Amino acid sequence: MNETKPHDADALSAEGSPRPGPVAPAAPTRPRADAASQPLPDDALIILPVRNTVMFPGVVLPLTLGRERSLAAVQEAVRLERPLGVLLQSKPEVEAPTPEDLHWVGASAALVRYVTASDGTHHAIARGLRRFRVLQFLDGYPYTVARVQFVDDPETVDAEIEGRAHTVKQRAVEILQLLPNVPEEMVAGVQAIEGAARLADFISGMMDATPEEKQSLLEKFDLKDRLDRLLELLSHRVEVLRVSREVDERTRESISDVNRKHLLREQLRTIQKELGEGDEGATEIADLDRAITEARMPEEVEKVARKELKRLERMPEGAGESSMVRTYLEWLTELPWASDPEPPIDIGQARSILDADHFGLEKVKRRILEYLAVHKLNPTGNSPILCLVGPPGVGKTSLGQSIAKATGRKLARASLGGVHDEAEIRGHRRTYIGSLPGNVIQALRKTGTRNCVMMLDEVDKLGAGGFHGDPASALLEVLDPEQNAAFRDNYLAVPFDLSKVMFICTANVLDTIPGPLRDRMEVIELPGYTAQEKLQIARRYLVPRRLAAAGLTPSSCEIGDDALMAIIDDYTREAGVRNLEREIGRVFQNVAVRVAEGSTQHVAIDRDALQAILGPRRFEAEVAMRSAIPGVATGLAWTPVGGDILFIEAARMPGTGKLILTGQLGDVMKESAQAALSLVKARSGQLGIAPGMLEKSDIHVHVPAGATPKDGPSAGVAMFLALSSLFTGRTVRSDVAMTGEISLRGLVLPIGGVKEKVLAALRAGIRTVMLPARNRRDLEEIPADARGKLEFVWVEDVDQAIATALTPVAAERAPAPHPDR
């Protein structure tokens, strides 16, 4: 059999313990099949490694067995009727200990009983016999085997040893008397023990000490040294128990019945204080003190933090306020007080990133590049506060991510939609349980830097102010460059510098943003995309993204521009591209089914294949059909999701000149209809309307999509032309759409949302757009390809509108006869 290299005779220290340092075993050999049947040398013991348990001679201990080698060792010892050698593991976490993982001094033990419980666990009761030291570990057995040398205590002792043994017995009896609920029989049993060695081993095995302390006692081969060490440990234990009794008596007097649950914690704290030992509280105080130093706070903030740290140090650990102060200090130390070095600014690289991530949006990109250029030349300047306004799906949120990438900053995001409590912005005061800072401070803590881009999404959907306070008003301090350098969160109660944060707000509409808040932001509008812009966005971004999401590759599926244009024109009608991406995804999902089934390996999608995948066309150019009769005009409207066309329908019937308005019209739109009717009456002679026709007819003006609320003055021109068409019998041209407010003098006044309305007209198939002449300045906002596909007519009064929109009299049929004729 293979053996490890034996120790020399000098391998023991002066106290008889092995020399420090593991002994490297020889290269292991594969155990033979008959290893269990090999005879053991006479000076060898079957070794049982144990965790956290030290066996002493004369002590009976229960053992629980779980490892296979331990089971094999115990069962072989039972079969051979030989004692076991019990060794303490120096590394309890090791599952398969090697010689270097074991202490080399232990005690042999006889197995008094060995049982297997009903749940399959194995238990043994062992009685310690003799102390030994390992000379050599042997290989080739299915369990640990070692050659050992037994070390016995002397039979006779001198007076010094007897005196020490007597003192040890007194200390042990004193400990038993200090412990609660100790039976008298146990005290009598200790007093009846004869022999210094037996007394020392028994008390060492029974006393409350760590495994390492017990092992040190076991390794004391000299009885006198062993008794001295045991006496030292017992004396320490007596002092601990005396202090514990004093603490118990003192704390019982000071703690009421309501606080009795803190008794154990107070006892532990007092004991640790009496012993001069460091506790977790002291460690935590030291950690917080170091964190405050490392946070590099401003002087004012550090002064507050140090004051709170002293309060925490004086508080009892069980005090309810201690957790609040601890949490507050953790927030202070984890916030980015110091400015991080900013990354170098490369204007060319930033332009490349913005162009790669987004198509179009030239105004936004130009503004970002301007900020970067100014910041490069003047790093001390304030960051801009931008507000991106546009319909859903135009890329406001993704643009914020691209800005963060282009500026080399981290991105923090806070959604403000539905926030109705001022504390969500400015934080709760610390007087409330569970208080936290506001969303702005929380986002900065998560980001870990002040030089970041912070997206404040849906700022137009903030809740209205109530008894919780107005969150929009709380944002005034956050978004004001003159104030946010000393922003004061209610929870922190100290100023925090937000001037280095680049705030980017997003909104769908500006109307719901309060004026003072809107005044603090630089508004950049993101109107809808033209069909060509959508085609480029789909080709560059949406198609590759949806291909990857469907598990396809460009070689397995391709979609032509004609199919993409068909999806844009016939299946989506929106300002953004969110529904467009969804429909492209549906197409690729359909292809993925065919590829996964193995029916095809390559699919080409063209316009003709869309109906089988997406169904019938959802949108058609119905302008010509709906405006081919007198009394119908096509108007243009602005909505939060982009522009749209609006049909104005007018009908007349015998009556008394009453005006009926339907279609969920707002007050302003109703007034526009009244003004349009008054203008038609005032110009009835000029329009060729028969006398008395208006007074003998009831007029019904309806704006379809009756379930959708509508308001605003910009439908004035369309209502005037619809009424003029109704009473003159001249139809409104089907390829003309119009917008503009009218006055009673017949002037056409300017309106807003020109770009959105023009793009809506283009999507609907309109070829001529009639706009107020005073809106000519807005022509530059309209994309060049849209301007090339539309004819713009600039009108200053309703006479020009009639000349442009109504078909000539010669091309019309005769006016319909009056019902009374």
mmCIF file of C-alpha atoms in Angstrom, residues 285-298 302 305-306 309 329 332-333 337-338:
data_model
loop_
_atom_site.group_PDB
_atom_site.id
_atom_site.type_symbol
_atom_site.label_atom_id
_atom_site.label_comp_id
_atom_site.label_asym_id
_atom_site.label_seq_id
_atom_site.Cartn_x
_atom_site.Cartn_y
_atom_site.Cartn_z
ATOM 1 C CA ILE A 285 -20.501 53.302 12.439
ATOM 2 C CA ALA A 286 -16.948 52.964 11.152
ATOM 3 C CA ASP A 287 -18.200 51.988 7.681
ATOM 4 C CA LEU A 288 -20.548 54.977 7.560
ATOM 5 C CA ASP A 289 -17.786 57.307 8.740
ATOM 6 C CA ARG A 290 -15.510 56.041 5.973
ATOM 7 C CA ALA A 291 -18.314 56.333 3.392
ATOM 8 C CA ILE A 292 -18.940 59.963 4.382
ATOM 9 C CA THR A 293 -15.264 60.734 3.864
ATOM 10 C CA GLU A 294 -15.139 58.980 0.500
ATOM 11 C CA ALA A 295 -18.341 60.639 -0.782
ATOM 12 C CA ARG A 296 -16.593 64.035 -1.060
ATOM 13 C CA MET A 297 -19.691 65.925 0.007
ATOM 14 C CA PRO A 298 -19.885 69.719 0.106
ATOM 15 C CA GLU A 302 -20.823 66.766 5.347
ATOM 16 C CA ALA A 305 -23.965 63.928 7.846
ATOM 17 C CA ARG A 306 -21.444 64.008 10.709
ATOM 18 C CA LEU A 309 -23.693 59.972 12.524
ATOM 19 C CA LEU A 329 -26.957 58.362 5.993
ATOM 20 C CA LEU A 332 -26.329 60.701 1.621
ATOM 21 C CA THR A 333 -23.228 58.555 1.128
ATOM 22 C CA TRP A 337 -21.881 64.573 -4.868
ATOM 23 C CA ALA A 338 -18.581 64.926 -6.692
#
